[in-house]
């Protein structure tokens, strides 16, 4: 019955394919043991991955040995890794639970790439769904938290979510398959254990069909979440992956809810979301930023701009002589020396400029702008702060950080790259020799 129900669930929801290869996260406990055995018996191609976190001394080694023997029995390849979990937790200032989670999922995903597996199967079941929903409620959740655990989340698949823990134990007992028990699951040291051991038994006295009730709620909340996600996606707020138009959010109403969906996935805290909500409502916070572990968000004149921290680069490129130089993966700068003739035309493209060469002293440097940088914009009298010039050009804080200048050996700015040259180096009627600069941008 268990195997038939599992197979029907997999087929009806297209969770797995007989042509795929899947990693099973195997701890040796009842849940993961049942998942591995069931998938093997149903004819899916699987390989096991076991993490030894070295948190329970000999017991951790016992679990690893059990997994090795189980995989030998079912002729399943097994991949093993050892972690110093406590050291990782201290270094990254996270709980032991979070450290173990980050380590194991990081390893599973790397292994998936290494062996070209289709996806990673984990053994969460319906009891885990209930526990997760209660934890989210206690912490203060929204609609997404009441979805509980999804059957498919990216490369993670959870085939056992239709089963209770008791169904899994009955399956293993029925086929005479043993498993190991994590002694920490028998204590109240962790939040999930306290809920499992103390709260859920009392709730089941009120409603013996607690799992089914929470399952129905999770299904409804998933549908609501999907509906809202689709409505927000079609609303026209999102201009691109890195730009959101929030100028009419206050007028449209439900600012907090709409923002929550627009900003989902960037790792914002509730406090940050509330701060952004106030910025949107009042519309007077241009230039304000919020940073997460992976992104920085900027409010700028009715827009929220998002920049991955991984794209932020400090550039300082020394140019000793004429030639072509690589700035980064997408840009090069080509520098040529020319003599003016009757066919010469001053370039009008902002990415191509010509300057009088008589006062230019090599080596040149391409770098990011610095506080206090000044230049005399072509066509203007006097000097101006580069930052003020860019503000006048309605450049955002992110634009300013990305802006490059070309300086000579004395530090004088020759060219605000892609914008204007310094007026002092403009080609004049008596100019005989020029230096020609071209910014070459790789097409995407």
C-alpha positions as a Markdown table, in Angstrom:
| # | Residue | x | y | z |
|---|---|---|---|---|
| 1 | Unk | 0.0 | 0.0 | 0.0 |
| 2 | Unk | 2.8 | 2.4 | 1.0 |
| 3 | Unk | 4.8 | 1.8 | -2.2 |
| 4 | Unk | 1.7 | 2.0 | -4.4 |
| 5 | Unk | 0.6 | 5.3 | -2.8 |
| 6 | Unk | 4.1 | 6.7 | -3.1 |
| 7 | Unk | 4.4 | 5.7 | -6.8 |
| 8 | Unk | 1.0 | 7.2 | -7.7 |
| 9 | Unk | 1.9 | 10.4 | -5.9 |
| 10 | Unk | 5.2 | 10.7 | -7.7 |
| 11 | Unk | 3.6 | 10.0 | -11.1 |
| 12 | Unk | 0.6 | 12.3 | -10.7 |
| 13 | Unk | 2.8 | 15.2 | -9.6 |
| 14 | Unk | 5.8 | 14.5 | -12.0 |
| 15 | Unk | 8.2 | 14.5 | -9.0 |
| 16 | Unk | 10.6 | 11.9 | -10.4 |
| 17 | Unk | 11.5 | 10.3 | -13.6 |
| 18 | Unk | 12.7 | 6.8 | -14.3 |
| 19 | Unk | 15.3 | 8.4 | -16.6 |
| 20 | Unk | 16.7 | 10.6 | -13.9 |
| 21 | Unk | 19.4 | 10.1 | -11.2 |
| 22 | Unk | 18.6 | 11.3 | -7.7 |
| 23 | Unk | 20.6 | 11.9 | -4.6 |
| 24 | Unk | 18.8 | 10.7 | -1.4 |
| 25 | Unk | 19.8 | 12.6 | 1.8 |
| 26 | Unk | 20.4 | 9.6 | 4.0 |
| 27 | Unk | 20.8 | 10.0 | 7.8 |
| 28 | Unk | 20.0 | 6.5 | 8.8 |
| 29 | Unk | 16.8 | 7.5 | 10.6 |
| 30 | Unk | 13.5 | 6.0 | 9.8 |
| 31 | Unk | 12.4 | 8.7 | 7.4 |
| 32 | Unk | 15.4 | 8.7 | 5.1 |
| 33 | Unk | 15.8 | 4.9 | 5.3 |
| 34 | Unk | 12.2 | 4.5 | 4.2 |
| 35 | Unk | 12.8 | 7.0 | 1.3 |
| 36 | Unk | 15.9 | 5.2 | 0.1 |
| 37 | Unk | 14.4 | 1.7 | 0.3 |
| 38 | Unk | 11.1 | 2.8 | -1.3 |
| 39 | Unk | 12.7 | 4.5 | -4.3 |
| 40 | Unk | 15.0 | 1.5 | -4.8 |
| 41 | Unk | 12.0 | -0.8 | -4.8 |
| 42 | Unk | 10.1 | 1.4 | -7.2 |
| 43 | Unk | 13.0 | 1.3 | -9.7 |
| 44 | Unk | 14.3 | 4.8 | -9.5 |
| 45 | Unk | 18.0 | 5.4 | -9.9 |
| 46 | Unk | 19.4 | 6.8 | -6.6 |
| 47 | Unk | 22.7 | 7.5 | -4.9 |
| 48 | Unk | 22.9 | 8.2 | -1.2 |
| 49 | Unk | 24.6 | 11.2 | 0.5 |
| 50 | Unk | 25.4 | 11.0 | 4.2 |
| 51 | Unk | 26.7 | 13.8 | 6.4 |
| 52 | Unk | 28.6 | 13.1 | 9.6 |
| 53 | Unk | 28.3 | 16.3 | 11.7 |
| 54 | Unk | 30.3 | 14.9 | 14.6 |
| 55 | Unk | 27.8 | 16.2 | 17.2 |
| 56 | Unk | 27.0 | 13.0 | 19.0 |
| 57 | Unk | 30.3 | 11.2 | 19.3 |
| 58 | Unk | 30.1 | 7.5 | 18.7 |
| 59 | Unk | 26.5 | 7.7 | 17.8 |
| 60 | Unk | 27.4 | 9.8 | 14.7 |
| 61 | Unk | 29.9 | 7.2 | 13.6 |
| 62 | Unk | 27.3 | 4.4 | 14.2 |
| 63 | Unk | 24.8 | 6.2 | 11.9 |
| 64 | Unk | 27.4 | 6.5 | 9.2 |
| 65 | Unk | 28.3 | 2.8 | 9.5 |
| 66 | Unk | 24.5 | 1.9 | 9.3 |
| 67 | Unk | 24.1 | 4.0 | 6.1 |
| 68 | Unk | 27.1 | 2.3 | 4.5 |
| 69 | Unk | 25.7 | -1.2 | 5.2 |
| 70 | Unk | 22.2 | -0.2 | 4.1 |
| 71 | Unk | 23.6 | 1.0 | 0.8 |
| 72 | Unk | 25.6 | -2.2 | 0.3 |
| 73 | Unk | 22.4 | -4.2 | 0.9 |
| 74 | Unk | 20.5 | -2.3 | -1.8 |
| 75 | Unk | 23.6 | -1.8 | -4.1 |
| 76 | Unk | 23.3 | 2.0 | -3.9 |
| 77 | Unk | 26.4 | 4.2 | -4.3 |
| 78 | Unk | 27.0 | 6.3 | -1.2 |
| 79 | Unk | 28.8 | 9.6 | -0.8 |
| 80 | Unk | 30.1 | 10.6 | 2.6 |
| 81 | Unk | 31.4 | 13.8 | 4.1 |
| 82 | Unk | 32.5 | 14.9 | 7.6 |
| 83 | Unk | 31.9 | 18.3 | 9.1 |
| 84 | Unk | 33.2 | 20.2 | 12.1 |
| 85 | Unk | 29.8 | 21.7 | 12.7 |
| 86 | Unk | 30.5 | 23.4 | 16.0 |
| 87 | Unk | 33.4 | 25.3 | 14.5 |
| 88 | Unk | 31.3 | 26.3 | 11.5 |
| 89 | Unk | 28.6 | 27.6 | 13.8 |
| 90 | Unk | 31.0 | 29.6 | 15.9 |
| 91 | Unk | 32.7 | 31.1 | 12.9 |
| 92 | Unk | 29.5 | 32.1 | 11.1 |
| 93 | Unk | 27.7 | 33.0 | 14.4 |
| 94 | Unk | 24.7 | 30.7 | 13.7 |
| 95 | Unk | 23.0 | 28.0 | 15.7 |
| 96 | Unk | 24.1 | 24.4 | 15.5 |
| 97 | Unk | 20.8 | 23.6 | 13.7 |
| 98 | Unk | 21.4 | 26.3 | 11.1 |
| 99 | Unk | 25.0 | 25.4 | 10.7 |
| 100 | Unk | 24.1 | 21.7 | 10.1 |
| 101 | Unk | 21.4 | 22.8 | 7.6 |
| 102 | Unk | 23.8 | 25.1 | 5.7 |
| 103 | Unk | 26.5 | 22.5 | 5.6 |
| 104 | Unk | 24.4 | 19.7 | 4.4 |
| 105 | Unk | 22.5 | 21.5 | 1.7 |
| 106 | Unk | 25.7 | 23.1 | 0.5 |
| 107 | Unk | 27.2 | 19.7 | 0.2 |
| 108 | Unk | 24.1 | 18.1 | -1.5 |
| 109 | Unk | 24.1 | 20.8 | -4.2 |
| 110 | Unk | 27.8 | 20.5 | -4.8 |
| 111 | Unk | 27.5 | 16.8 | -5.1 |
| 112 | Unk | 24.5 | 17.1 | -7.4 |
| 113 | Unk | 26.7 | 19.2 | -9.8 |
| 114 | Unk | 29.6 | 16.8 | -9.4 |
| 115 | Unk | 27.7 | 13.7 | -10.4 |
| 116 | Unk | 25.2 | 15.4 | -12.7 |
| 117 | Unk | 22.2 | 14.3 | -10.7 |
| 118 | Unk | 18.7 | 15.4 | -11.5 |
| 119 | Unk | 17.7 | 16.5 | -8.1 |
| 120 | Unk | 18.0 | 15.9 | -4.3 |
| 121 | Unk | 15.4 | 13.9 | -2.5 |
| 122 | Unk | 14.8 | 14.5 | 1.2 |
| 123 | Unk | 12.5 | 12.6 | 3.6 |
| 124 | Unk | 10.3 | 15.3 | 5.1 |
| 125 | Unk | 6.8 | 13.9 | 5.8 |
| 126 | Unk | 3.5 | 15.4 | 7.0 |
| 127 | Unk | 4.5 | 15.6 | 10.6 |
| 128 | Unk | 7.4 | 17.8 | 9.6 |
| 129 | Unk | 5.0 | 19.9 | 7.6 |
| 130 | Unk | 2.9 | 20.5 | 10.8 |
| 131 | Unk | 5.9 | 21.2 | 12.9 |
| 132 | Unk | 7.3 | 23.7 | 10.4 |
| 133 | Unk | 3.9 | 25.6 | 10.2 |
| 134 | Unk | 3.8 | 25.8 | 14.0 |
| 135 | Unk | 7.4 | 27.1 | 14.2 |
| 136 | Unk | 6.5 | 29.7 | 11.5 |
| 137 | Unk | 3.4 | 30.8 | 13.4 |
| 138 | Unk | 5.3 | 31.2 | 16.6 |
| 139 | Unk | 8.0 | 33.3 | 14.9 |
| 140 | Unk | 5.3 | 35.4 | 13.2 |
| 141 | Unk | 4.7 | 34.4 | 9.7 |
| 142 | Unk | 2.8 | 35.5 | 6.6 |
| 143 | Unk | 1.1 | 33.5 | 3.9 |
| 144 | Unk | 4.4 | 31.9 | 2.7 |
| 145 | Unk | 5.1 | 30.6 | 6.2 |
| 146 | Unk | 1.7 | 28.8 | 6.2 |
| 147 | Unk | 2.6 | 27.0 | 3.0 |
| 148 | Unk | 4.7 | 24.8 | 5.2 |
| 149 | Unk | 7.1 | 22.6 | 3.2 |
| 150 | Unk | 6.8 | 22.4 | -0.5 |
| 151 | Unk | 7.0 | 19.1 | -2.4 |
| 152 | Unk | 9.3 | 20.7 | -4.9 |
| 153 | Unk | 11.6 | 23.6 | -4.1 |
| 154 | Unk | 14.1 | 24.2 | -6.8 |
| 155 | Unk | 16.4 | 21.1 | -6.9 |
| 156 | Unk | 14.9 | 19.7 | -3.6 |
| 157 | Unk | 12.1 | 17.1 | -3.9 |
| 158 | Unk | 10.1 | 15.7 | -0.9 |
| 159 | Unk | 8.2 | 12.6 | -2.1 |
| 160 | Unk | 7.0 | 11.6 | 1.4 |
| 161 | Unk | 4.9 | 14.7 | 2.2 |
| 162 | Unk | 1.7 | 12.7 | 1.8 |
| 163 | Unk | 2.6 | 10.3 | 4.6 |
| 164 | Unk | 2.5 | 10.6 | 8.4 |
| 165 | Unk | 5.5 | 9.4 | 10.5 |
| 166 | Unk | 3.4 | 6.4 | 11.6 |
| 167 | Unk | 2.9 | 5.4 | 7.9 |
| 168 | Unk | 6.7 | 5.4 | 7.5 |
| 169 | Unk | 7.3 | 3.3 | 10.6 |
| 170 | Unk | 4.6 | 0.8 | 9.5 |
| 171 | Unk | 6.2 | 0.4 | 6.1 |
| 172 | Unk | 9.6 | -0.3 | 7.6 |
| 173 | Unk | 8.2 | -2.7 | 10.2 |
| 174 | Unk | 6.3 | -4.5 | 7.4 |
| 175 | Unk | 9.4 | -5.2 | 5.4 |
| 176 | Unk | 11.6 | -5.9 | 8.5 |
| 177 | Unk | 13.9 | -3.0 | 7.8 |
| 178 | Unk | 15.6 | -1.5 | 10.8 |
| 179 | Unk | 16.9 | 2.1 | 11.2 |
| 180 | Unk | 18.8 | 4.2 | 13.7 |
| 181 | Unk | 17.4 | 6.6 | 16.3 |
| 182 | Unk | 19.0 | 10.0 | 16.9 |
| 183 | Unk | 19.2 | 10.4 | 20.7 |
| 184 | Unk | 18.9 | 14.2 | 20.4 |
| 185 | Unk | 15.3 | 13.7 | 19.1 |
| 186 | Unk | 14.4 | 12.3 | 22.5 |
| 187 | Unk | 15.3 | 15.5 | 24.3 |
| 188 | Unk | 13.8 | 19.0 | 24.4 |
| 189 | Unk | 17.1 | 20.8 | 23.5 |
| 190 | Unk | 15.8 | 22.0 | 20.1 |
| 191 | Unk | 12.7 | 24.0 | 19.2 |
| 192 | Unk | 11.4 | 21.4 | 16.8 |
| 193 | Unk | 11.8 | 18.7 | 19.4 |
| 194 | Unk | 9.8 | 20.7 | 22.0 |
| 195 | Unk | 7.0 | 21.1 | 19.6 |
| 196 | Unk | 7.1 | 17.5 | 18.6 |
| 197 | Unk | 7.2 | 16.1 | 22.1 |
| 198 | Unk | 5.1 | 18.6 | 24.1 |
| 199 | Unk | 2.8 | 20.7 | 21.9 |
| 200 | Unk | 1.7 | 18.3 | 19.2 |
| 201 | Unk | 0.4 | 15.6 | 21.6 |
| 202 | Unk | -1.9 | 18.2 | 23.2 |
| 203 | Unk | -3.1 | 19.6 | 19.9 |
| 204 | Unk | -3.9 | 16.0 | 18.7 |
| 205 | Unk | -6.1 | 15.6 | 21.8 |
| 206 | Unk | -8.1 | 18.5 | 20.5 |
| 207 | Unk | -8.1 | 17.3 | 16.9 |
| 208 | Unk | -6.9 | 13.7 | 16.2 |
| 209 | Unk | -6.8 | 14.5 | 12.5 |
| 210 | Unk | -4.3 | 17.4 | 13.1 |
| 211 | Unk | -2.0 | 16.4 | 10.2 |
| 212 | Unk | -4.9 | 16.4 | 7.7 |
| 213 | Unk | -6.1 | 19.7 | 9.0 |
| 214 | Unk | -2.7 | 21.4 | 8.7 |
| 215 | Unk | -2.3 | 19.7 | 5.3 |
| 216 | Unk | -5.5 | 21.3 | 4.0 |
| 217 | Unk | -4.4 | 24.7 | 5.4 |
| 218 | Unk | -1.0 | 24.4 | 3.7 |
| 219 | Unk | -2.7 | 23.5 | 0.4 |
| 220 | Unk | -5.1 | 26.5 | 0.6 |
| 221 | Unk | -2.2 | 28.9 | 1.6 |
| 222 | Unk | -0.2 | 27.5 | -1.3 |
| 223 | Unk | -3.0 | 28.4 | -3.7 |
| 224 | Unk | -3.4 | 31.8 | -2.2 |
| 225 | Unk | 0.3 | 32.4 | -2.3 |
| 226 | Unk | 0.5 | 31.4 | -6.0 |
| 227 | Unk | -2.5 | 33.6 | -6.8 |
| 228 | Unk | -1.0 | 36.6 | -5.2 |
| 229 | Unk | 2.4 | 35.9 | -6.8 |
| 230 | Unk | 0.8 | 35.8 | -10.2 |
| 231 | Unk | -1.3 | 38.9 | -9.6 |
| 232 | Unk | 1.8 | 40.9 | -8.4 |
| 233 | Unk | 3.8 | 39.6 | -11.4 |
| 234 | Unk | 1.2 | 40.9 | -13.8 |
| 235 | Unk | 0.8 | 44.3 | -12.1 |
| 236 | Unk | 3.6 | 46.0 | -13.9 |
| 237 | Unk | 5.5 | 47.0 | -10.8 |
| 238 | Unk | 8.6 | 44.9 | -11.7 |
| 239 | Unk | 10.5 | 46.6 | -14.5 |
| 240 | Unk | 13.3 | 44.1 | -14.5 |
| 241 | Unk | 15.1 | 41.7 | -12.2 |
| 242 | Unk | 16.9 | 44.7 | -10.7 |
| 243 | Unk | 14.3 | 47.4 | -10.8 |
| 244 | Unk | 10.8 | 47.8 | -9.2 |
| 245 | Unk | 8.5 | 50.7 | -9.8 |
| 246 | Unk | 6.9 | 51.6 | -6.5 |
| 247 | Unk | 5.6 | 55.0 | -7.4 |
| 248 | Unk | 2.0 | 54.0 | -7.3 |
| 249 | Unk | 2.1 | 51.4 | -4.5 |
| 250 | Unk | 0.7 | 53.8 | -1.9 |
| 251 | Unk | -2.1 | 54.8 | -4.2 |
| 252 | Unk | -2.9 | 51.1 | -5.0 |
| 253 | Unk | -3.1 | 50.2 | -1.3 |
| 254 | Unk | -1.9 | 47.2 | 0.7 |
| 255 | Unk | 1.6 | 48.5 | 0.4 |
| 256 | Unk | 3.1 | 46.0 | 2.9 |
| 257 | Unk | 1.6 | 43.0 | 1.2 |
| 258 | Unk | 2.6 | 44.0 | -2.3 |
| 259 | Unk | 6.1 | 44.9 | -1.2 |
| 260 | Unk | 6.4 | 41.5 | 0.6 |
| 261 | Unk | 5.8 | 39.7 | -2.7 |
| 262 | Unk | 7.9 | 42.1 | -4.8 |
| 263 | Unk | 10.9 | 41.8 | -2.5 |
| 264 | Unk | 10.6 | 38.1 | -1.7 |
| 265 | Unk | 13.9 | 36.2 | -2.2 |
| 266 | Unk | 16.3 | 39.0 | -1.3 |
| 267 | Unk | 16.6 | 38.0 | 2.3 |
| 268 | Unk | 15.2 | 41.1 | 3.9 |
| 269 | Unk | 14.3 | 41.2 | 7.6 |
| 270 | Unk | 10.8 | 42.2 | 8.7 |
| 271 | Unk | 12.3 | 45.5 | 10.0 |
| 272 | Unk | 13.9 | 46.2 | 6.7 |
| 273 | Unk | 10.6 | 45.5 | 4.9 |
| 274 | Unk | 8.8 | 47.9 | 7.3 |
| 275 | Unk | 11.5 | 50.6 | 6.6 |
| 276 | Unk | 11.0 | 50.2 | 2.9 |
| 277 | Unk | 7.3 | 50.4 | 3.3 |
| 278 | Unk | 7.6 | 53.7 | 5.1 |
| 279 | Unk | 10.0 | 55.0 | 2.4 |
| 280 | Unk | 7.4 | 54.1 | -0.3 |
| 281 | Unk | 4.5 | 55.6 | 1.6 |
| 282 | Unk | 6.3 | 58.9 | 2.3 |
| 283 | Unk | 8.3 | 59.0 | -0.9 |
| 284 | Unk | 11.1 | 61.1 | 0.7 |
| 285 | Unk | 13.9 | 58.6 | 1.2 |
| 286 | Unk | 15.8 | 58.8 | -2.2 |
| 287 | Unk | 19.3 | 57.4 | -1.6 |
| 288 | Unk | 18.4 | 55.2 | 1.3 |
| 289 | Unk | 19.8 | 51.7 | 1.1 |
| 290 | Unk | 19.2 | 48.3 | 2.8 |
| 291 | Unk | 21.7 | 45.5 | 2.7 |
| 292 | Unk | 21.2 | 41.7 | 3.1 |
| 293 | Unk | 23.7 | 38.9 | 2.9 |
| 294 | Unk | 23.5 | 38.8 | -0.9 |
| 295 | Unk | 21.9 | 42.1 | -2.1 |
| 296 | Unk | 21.7 | 45.8 | -1.6 |
| 297 | Unk | 18.5 | 47.6 | -2.2 |
| 298 | Unk | 18.3 | 51.3 | -3.1 |
| 299 | Unk | 15.2 | 53.6 | -3.0 |
| 300 | Unk | 15.6 | 56.1 | -5.8 |
| 301 | Unk | 12.8 | 58.5 | -6.9 |
| 302 | Unk | 9.9 | 56.1 | -6.8 |
| 303 | Unk | 11.9 | 53.0 | -7.7 |
| 304 | Unk | 13.6 | 50.3 | -5.8 |
| 305 | Unk | 16.9 | 49.1 | -7.4 |
| 306 | Unk | 18.5 | 45.8 | -6.5 |
| 307 | Unk | 22.2 | 45.1 | -6.9 |
| 308 | Unk | 23.8 | 41.7 | -6.1 |
| 309 | Unk | 26.8 | 42.2 | -3.8 |
| 310 | Unk | 28.7 | 39.8 | -6.0 |
| 311 | Unk | 28.6 | 42.3 | -8.9 |
| 312 | Unk | 30.3 | 45.1 | -6.8 |
| 313 | Unk | 33.9 | 45.5 | -7.9 |
| 314 | Unk | 36.7 | 47.9 | -7.1 |
| 315 | Unk | 38.6 | 48.7 | -10.3 |
| 316 | Unk | 42.1 | 50.2 | -10.6 |
| 317 | Unk | 43.7 | 49.4 | -13.9 |
| 318 | Unk | 47.2 | 50.9 | -14.7 |
| 319 | Unk | 47.8 | 51.7 | -18.4 |
| 320 | Unk | 51.5 | 52.3 | -19.1 |
| 321 | Unk | 51.3 | 52.9 | -22.9 |
| 322 | Unk | 49.1 | 52.9 | -26.0 |
| 323 | Unk | 47.2 | 49.6 | -26.5 |
| 324 | Unk | 44.0 | 47.7 | -25.5 |
| 325 | Unk | 43.4 | 46.8 | -21.9 |
| 326 | Unk | 40.8 | 44.6 | -20.2 |
| 327 | Unk | 38.8 | 46.4 | -17.5 |
| 328 | Unk | 36.6 | 43.5 | -16.4 |
| 329 | Unk | 34.8 | 40.5 | -18.0 |
| 330 | Unk | 32.5 | 42.8 | -20.1 |
| 331 | Unk | 34.7 | 45.9 | -20.8 |
| 332 | Unk | 37.9 | 46.8 | -22.5 |
| 333 | Unk | 39.5 | 50.2 | -23.2 |
| 334 | Unk | 41.4 | 50.8 | -26.5 |
| 335 | Unk | 43.9 | 53.7 | -26.6 |
| 336 | Unk | 45.3 | 54.9 | -29.9 |
| 337 | Unk | 47.5 | 57.9 | -30.8 |
| 338 | Unk | 46.6 | 59.8 | -34.0 |
| 339 | Unk | 47.7 | 62.8 | -36.0 |
| 340 | Unk | 44.9 | 65.1 | -37.1 |
| 341 | Unk | 44.3 | 65.3 | -40.8 |
| 342 | Unk | 41.6 | 66.8 | -43.0 |
| 343 | Unk | 39.3 | 63.7 | -42.5 |
| 344 | Unk | 39.3 | 63.9 | -38.7 |
| 345 | Unk | 35.9 | 64.3 | -37.1 |
| 346 | Unk | 35.5 | 64.8 | -33.3 |
| 347 | Unk | 33.7 | 61.7 | -31.9 |
| 348 | Unk | 30.2 | 62.3 | -30.7 |
| 349 | Unk | 29.6 | 58.8 | -29.1 |
| 350 | Unk | 30.0 | 59.0 | -25.3 |
| 351 | Unk | 32.0 | 55.8 | -25.4 |
| 352 | Unk | 34.5 | 57.2 | -27.8 |
| 353 | Unk | 36.4 | 60.4 | -27.2 |
| 354 | Unk | 39.5 | 62.2 | -28.5 |
| 355 | Unk | 41.7 | 64.5 | -26.4 |
| 356 | Unk | 44.6 | 66.7 | -27.1 |
| 357 | Unk | 47.7 | 64.6 | -26.3 |
| 358 | Unk | 50.2 | 67.4 | -25.6 |
| 359 | Unk | 49.5 | 67.6 | -21.8 |
| 360 | Unk | 48.8 | 63.9 | -21.2 |
| 361 | Unk | 51.4 | 62.1 | -19.0 |
| 362 | Unk | 51.5 | 58.3 | -18.9 |
| 363 | Unk | 50.9 | 56.0 | -17.1 |
| 364 | Unk | 47.1 | 56.4 | -17.1 |
| 365 | Unk | 44.8 | 54.8 | -14.6 |
| 366 | Unk | 41.2 | 53.6 | -14.9 |
| 367 | Unk | 39.5 | 53.6 | -11.5 |
| 368 | Unk | 36.2 | 54.1 | -9.6 |
| 369 | Unk | 35.4 | 57.6 | -8.6 |
| 370 | Unk | 36.6 | 58.8 | -5.2 |
| 371 | Unk | 35.1 | 61.3 | -2.8 |
| 372 | Unk | 36.3 | 64.8 | -3.7 |
| 373 | Unk | 37.0 | 64.0 | -7.3 |
| 374 | Unk | 36.6 | 67.1 | -9.5 |
| 375 | Unk | 36.8 | 67.9 | -13.2 |
| 376 | Unk | 35.9 | 70.6 | -15.7 |
| 377 | Unk | 33.1 | 69.0 | -17.8 |
| 378 | Unk | 33.6 | 69.7 | -21.5 |
| 379 | Unk | 31.6 | 72.8 | -22.6 |
| 380 | Unk | 31.4 | 74.2 | -19.0 |
| 381 | Unk | 33.5 | 76.8 | -17.2 |
| 382 | Unk | 35.1 | 76.0 | -13.9 |
| 383 | Unk | 35.3 | 72.7 | -12.1 |
| 384 | Unk | 32.7 | 70.6 | -10.5 |
| 385 | Unk | 32.5 | 67.7 | -8.1 |
| 386 | Unk | 32.1 | 64.5 | -10.1 |
| 387 | Unk | 29.4 | 63.4 | -7.6 |
| 388 | Unk | 27.5 | 66.6 | -8.2 |
| 389 | Unk | 27.8 | 66.2 | -12.0 |
| 390 | Unk | 26.4 | 62.7 | -11.8 |
| 391 | Unk | 23.6 | 63.8 | -9.5 |
| 392 | Unk | 22.7 | 66.5 | -12.0 |
| 393 | Unk | 22.6 | 63.7 | -14.6 |
| 394 | Unk | 20.1 | 61.9 | -12.3 |
| 395 | Unk | 22.5 | 59.0 | -11.7 |
| 396 | Unk | 21.7 | 56.7 | -8.8 |
| 397 | Unk | 24.0 | 55.8 | -5.9 |
| 398 | Unk | 24.6 | 52.5 | -7.7 |
| 399 | Unk | 25.5 | 54.3 | -10.9 |
| 400 | Unk | 28.0 | 56.5 | -9.0 |
| 401 | Unk | 29.7 | 53.5 | -7.5 |
| 402 | Unk | 30.1 | 51.9 | -10.9 |
| 403 | Unk | 31.3 | 55.1 | -12.6 |
| 404 | Unk | 34.9 | 55.0 | -13.8 |
| 405 | Unk | 37.3 | 57.8 | -14.5 |
| 406 | Unk | 40.5 | 57.9 | -16.5 |
| 407 | Unk | 43.3 | 59.8 | -14.9 |
| 408 | Unk | 46.9 | 60.6 | -15.9 |
| 409 | Unk | 50.0 | 60.1 | -13.8 |
| 410 | Unk | 49.4 | 63.3 | -11.9 |
| 411 | Unk | 45.9 | 62.2 | -10.9 |
| 412 | Unk | 44.1 | 64.6 | -13.1 |
| 413 | Unk | 40.8 | 63.4 | -14.6 |
| 414 | Unk | 41.0 | 63.2 | -18.4 |
| 415 | Unk | 37.7 | 61.5 | -19.0 |
| 416 | Unk | 34.6 | 60.6 | -17.0 |
| 417 | Unk | 34.2 | 57.4 | -18.9 |
| 418 | Unk | 31.0 | 57.1 | -20.9 |
| 419 | Unk | 30.1 | 60.7 | -20.0 |
| 420 | Unk | 32.4 | 63.7 | -20.7 |
| 421 | Unk | 36.1 | 64.6 | -21.1 |
| 422 | Unk | 37.7 | 67.3 | -19.0 |
| 423 | Unk | 37.5 | 70.6 | -20.8 |
| 424 | Unk | 41.2 | 71.2 | -20.4 |
| 425 | Unk | 42.0 | 68.3 | -22.8 |
| 426 | Unk | 39.5 | 69.2 | -25.5 |
| 427 | Unk | 40.7 | 69.2 | -29.1 |
| 428 | Unk | 41.3 | 72.8 | -30.2 |
| 429 | Unk | 41.9 | 74.5 | -33.5 |
| 430 | Unk | 45.7 | 74.2 | -33.0 |
| 431 | Unk | 45.7 | 70.6 | -31.9 |
| 432 | Unk | 48.0 | 68.4 | -34.0 |
| 433 | Unk | 48.1 | 65.1 | -32.1 |
| 434 | Unk | 45.3 | 63.3 | -30.2 |
| 435 | Unk | 44.8 | 60.3 | -28.1 |
| 436 | Unk | 41.7 | 58.4 | -29.1 |
| 437 | Unk | 39.9 | 56.3 | -26.4 |
| 438 | Unk | 37.2 | 53.7 | -27.0 |
| 439 | Unk | 35.2 | 51.9 | -24.4 |
| 440 | Unk | 34.5 | 48.4 | -25.8 |
| 441 | Unk | 31.5 | 46.7 | -24.2 |
| 442 | Unk | 30.8 | 43.1 | -24.7 |
| 443 | Unk | 27.4 | 42.4 | -26.1 |
| 444 | Unk | 25.2 | 40.2 | -23.9 |
